[in-house]
C-alpha cells in the first residue's frame, strides 16, 4: 500500500468506530434537500475526523467532502474526495449496509480508492497500476470483474426502495431485461460486487449523487478490469468540473460491451417514454 492508501485505511477504521458508536442510538436527524436526503451526527463526526486526518498527513492537498461546503480551489494538483457515511438512510434505520469512501485525484485523474464497510469488517481498495483487492475478515483477494457482455441473464445491483421514494427511471431500468437484482446499500459496496465478480451492472437512479459517490469505486472497478463509470448518456465522469454534484444518473458495468448495450437500450426506451 502507498502512504496515501495507508493513511486512508487508518482514518477509515477510526471513522468506522464513530459510526459504530452512534449506530442504533437515538439520532438527531437533519435534512439537506428533502426527506430522502438525511444527515446525522455520525455523518458530521466522521467527516470532521477524516478531513482533519487527511489535512494533518498531507497539508498541501485539497479535500472535497459530501458534508462540507468547501470546494477545492483547483483540480490541477491532488484532491481527496470523501463520503464520511454512505447510505445514511440505511444507517438511520439501523441496518449494517453503510460505508466510508475515500478517493484521491491527481491532476484531475482518479488515483486511489478505498471503500470501508465497518459493520462487515471488510474493505475494497485499489490504486492505479497496482490492481484492486478486497479484504474480508483478514483475508485479501485480488479483484477481477466477470466477462459478461449481454444484458439478458446478467445481475444488476439495486437499491432499497423506500415508501414514497418514487423515481420514474426505476421503471425504465426494470424494462432492460436483467436476469436478477441484488439489493445493496452503500454505493461502494454495490460497485465492489461488480469488481469481485458477484454482479454485472449498477445504475444509480438518484440525481443527488456527487463525486464522493463515485471516485473511490471507479478506481477499484477499473483496476479490476471493469469499464469506467459513465453518465446516463455514456459519457465519462469529469472530476474536474466545478460543481461537486453530478446532477445526472450514472452507471457501472463489468465490461465496456455490457455498458454500451445498457446505454443504447436506455436511450431507446427514453426516446419512447421521455422518462429522464
XYZ file of C-alpha atoms in Angstrom:
276
model
C 0.000 0.000 0.000
C 1.127 3.532 -0.742
C 1.417 6.009 2.150
C -1.805 7.633 0.914
C -3.744 4.385 0.998
C -2.319 3.506 4.410
C -3.490 6.847 5.814
C -6.896 6.433 4.171
C -7.349 2.998 5.732
C -6.236 4.124 9.193
C -8.653 7.053 9.079
C -11.497 4.920 7.722
C -11.066 2.468 10.597
C -11.244 5.356 13.078
C -14.295 6.800 11.323
C -15.848 3.344 11.416
C -15.631 3.443 15.203
C -17.567 6.714 15.100
C -20.296 5.047 13.055
C -20.427 2.097 15.448
C -20.694 4.439 18.441
C -23.837 6.094 17.106
C -25.333 3.042 15.398
C -28.831 2.148 16.579
C -28.917 5.044 19.029
C -31.411 7.884 19.140
C -30.067 10.166 16.411
C -30.884 13.800 15.747
C -31.550 13.947 12.012
C -31.383 16.964 9.737
C -32.308 17.072 6.060
C -30.275 18.705 3.297
C -32.800 18.855 0.466
C -35.790 16.672 1.324
C -36.857 13.754 3.495
C -34.815 11.382 1.333
C -31.552 13.284 1.910
C -30.829 12.995 5.663
C -27.661 13.792 7.594
C -26.858 12.633 11.133
C -24.342 13.387 13.877
C -22.447 10.298 12.704
C -22.029 11.816 9.222
C -20.656 15.017 10.707
C -18.308 13.415 13.248
C -16.913 11.064 10.620
C -16.433 13.988 8.253
C -14.548 16.039 10.855
C -12.261 13.122 11.695
C -11.455 12.302 8.065
C -10.801 15.875 6.968
C -8.595 16.598 9.979
C -6.596 13.411 9.469
C -6.020 13.991 5.767
C -5.051 17.623 6.353
C -2.546 16.595 9.030
C -0.937 13.920 6.859
C -0.988 15.818 3.563
C -1.279 19.547 4.325
C -0.736 20.632 0.717
C -3.621 18.536 -0.646
C -7.183 19.769 -1.073
C -10.291 17.999 0.223
C -13.856 17.724 -1.066
C -16.402 16.120 1.269
C -20.109 15.488 0.955
C -20.652 17.056 4.373
C -18.558 20.200 3.876
C -19.480 23.267 1.786
C -15.814 23.931 0.948
C -14.814 23.330 -2.676
C -11.275 22.785 -3.996
C -9.660 25.875 -5.453
C -8.282 23.754 -8.281
C -8.182 20.176 -9.525
C -4.711 20.623 -11.020
C -2.976 19.083 -8.003
C -4.119 16.429 -5.538
C -7.683 16.399 -4.239
C -9.095 13.939 -1.724
C -12.802 13.256 -2.208
C -14.634 11.639 0.690
C -18.040 10.369 1.718
C -17.952 10.061 5.528
C -21.088 7.887 5.640
C -22.633 6.476 2.508
C -26.144 5.030 2.833
C -27.162 7.326 5.663
C -30.784 6.237 5.250
C -29.877 2.621 5.914
C -27.727 3.690 8.863
C -30.633 5.586 10.406
C -32.829 2.500 10.010
C -30.239 0.506 11.971
C -29.002 -1.549 9.036
C -25.401 -2.704 8.519
C -25.120 -1.557 4.903
C -23.291 1.757 5.324
C -19.743 2.540 4.241
C -16.982 5.129 4.224
C -15.487 6.088 0.867
C -12.163 7.851 0.341
C -10.723 8.636 -3.078
C -7.732 10.584 -4.362
C -7.491 12.588 -7.578
C -4.142 13.556 -9.042
C -4.128 16.159 -11.842
C -7.844 15.540 -12.286
C -7.485 11.771 -12.731
C -8.582 9.002 -10.323
C -5.524 7.714 -8.457
C -6.602 5.738 -5.389
C -9.825 4.478 -3.848
C -10.954 2.860 -0.600
C -14.424 1.648 0.381
C -14.558 0.648 4.050
C -17.578 -1.265 5.395
C -17.271 -1.053 9.192
C -20.175 -3.346 10.057
C -18.820 -6.173 7.912
C -15.110 -5.965 8.769
C -14.258 -5.673 5.092
C -12.958 -3.128 2.639
C -12.267 -2.722 -1.061
C -9.228 -0.791 -2.233
C -7.301 -0.040 -5.378
C -4.538 2.121 -6.801
C -3.936 2.913 -10.448
C -1.451 0.463 -11.897
C -1.476 -1.762 -8.805
C -4.751 -3.648 -9.111
C -7.656 -3.718 -6.677
C -8.450 -6.003 -3.779
C -10.987 -6.910 -1.130
C -10.024 -7.624 2.476
C -12.672 -9.683 4.205
C -12.200 -10.922 7.763
C -8.445 -10.678 7.357
C -8.207 -12.479 4.008
C -7.140 -10.417 0.978
C -8.223 -11.368 -2.548
C -7.386 -9.737 -5.872
C -10.452 -8.479 -7.729
C -11.451 -9.412 -11.265
C -14.697 -8.449 -12.988
C -16.818 -11.055 -14.797
C -16.690 -11.207 -18.602
C -20.417 -10.515 -19.021
C -21.339 -8.809 -22.306
C -25.123 -9.375 -22.534
C -27.906 -7.736 -20.518
C -30.053 -10.865 -20.636
C -29.281 -13.038 -17.642
C -26.912 -10.514 -16.072
C -27.012 -9.403 -12.442
C -27.991 -5.835 -11.562
C -27.153 -4.298 -8.190
C -30.162 -2.324 -6.966
C -31.243 -0.190 -4.030
C -33.557 -0.421 -1.058
C -36.793 1.171 -2.297
C -38.419 3.281 0.414
C -42.107 4.139 0.579
C -42.731 7.367 -1.317
C -39.304 7.418 -2.973
C -40.650 7.013 -6.499
C -38.214 7.573 -9.365
C -39.515 7.373 -12.956
C -36.218 5.946 -14.195
C -36.704 2.871 -11.983
C -39.469 1.701 -14.317
C -37.127 2.168 -17.277
C -34.429 0.096 -15.588
C -36.989 -2.654 -14.980
C -37.554 -2.846 -18.743
C -33.908 -3.512 -19.571
C -34.206 -7.249 -19.000
C -31.634 -8.035 -16.333
C -31.727 -11.618 -15.109
C -31.715 -10.810 -11.389
C -31.304 -7.961 -8.912
C -29.089 -7.881 -5.835
C -30.073 -5.318 -3.179
C -27.209 -3.443 -1.507
C -26.860 -0.185 0.439
C -23.508 1.604 0.096
C -22.647 2.606 -3.476
C -19.078 1.464 -2.954
C -20.307 -1.981 -1.921
C -22.536 -2.148 -4.993
C -19.688 -1.425 -7.372
C -17.423 -3.634 -5.278
C -19.713 -6.573 -6.050
C -19.095 -5.987 -9.754
C -15.351 -5.719 -9.180
C -15.240 -9.108 -7.441
C -17.434 -10.852 -9.999
C -20.609 -11.175 -7.929
C -22.647 -8.719 -10.027
C -22.516 -7.285 -13.542
C -24.031 -3.797 -13.574
C -25.270 -0.894 -11.471
C -27.439 2.060 -12.479
C -27.646 4.883 -9.946
C -31.090 6.474 -10.132
C -30.611 9.373 -7.707
C -29.779 12.784 -9.172
C -28.309 13.945 -5.839
C -25.124 11.904 -6.274
C -21.743 13.635 -6.264
C -18.063 12.981 -6.861
C -17.764 11.431 -3.382
C -20.173 8.686 -4.514
C -18.056 7.529 -7.441
C -14.334 8.297 -7.213
C -13.166 5.547 -4.856
C -15.298 2.926 -6.577
C -14.200 3.956 -10.049
C -10.564 3.221 -9.214
C -11.474 -0.132 -7.667
C -13.628 -1.186 -10.631
C -11.173 -0.032 -13.291
C -8.264 -1.803 -11.609
C -10.349 -4.989 -11.535
C -10.695 -4.760 -15.317
C -14.120 -3.115 -15.364
C -15.454 -0.340 -17.545
C -15.072 3.270 -16.406
C -18.138 4.851 -14.837
C -20.279 6.903 -17.223
C -23.360 9.093 -17.058
C -26.711 8.033 -18.461
C -25.640 9.102 -21.970
C -22.460 7.043 -21.848
C -20.115 9.984 -21.233
C -17.177 9.503 -18.812
C -17.418 11.300 -15.464
C -15.393 14.531 -15.372
C -13.953 15.062 -11.898
C -12.514 18.465 -12.820
C -15.874 20.130 -13.365
C -16.574 22.953 -10.939
C -19.759 21.511 -9.422
C -19.398 18.757 -6.846
C -22.676 17.062 -7.794
C -23.154 15.062 -10.978
C -26.788 16.093 -11.481
C -27.002 13.068 -13.773
C -27.703 9.395 -13.356
C -24.573 7.272 -13.655
C -23.760 3.646 -14.430
C -21.128 0.984 -13.874
C -20.650 -2.344 -15.611
C -18.220 -5.225 -15.738
C -17.284 -4.754 -19.396
C -17.385 -1.931 -21.962
C -19.568 -4.147 -24.165
C -22.210 -4.565 -21.474
C -22.071 -0.880 -20.585
C -22.566 0.120 -24.234
C -25.604 -2.147 -24.591
C -27.187 -0.748 -21.432
C -26.572 2.815 -22.640
C -28.103 2.136 -26.062
C -31.155 0.372 -24.655
C -31.766 3.109 -22.073
C -31.631 5.689 -24.859
C -34.103 3.745 -26.987
C -36.574 3.388 -24.127
C -36.242 7.052 -23.188
C -36.954 8.145 -26.758
C -40.327 6.449 -26.421
C -41.183 7.298 -22.812
C -39.249 10.533 -22.053
C -38.752 9.228 -18.511
C -35.446 11.008 -17.825
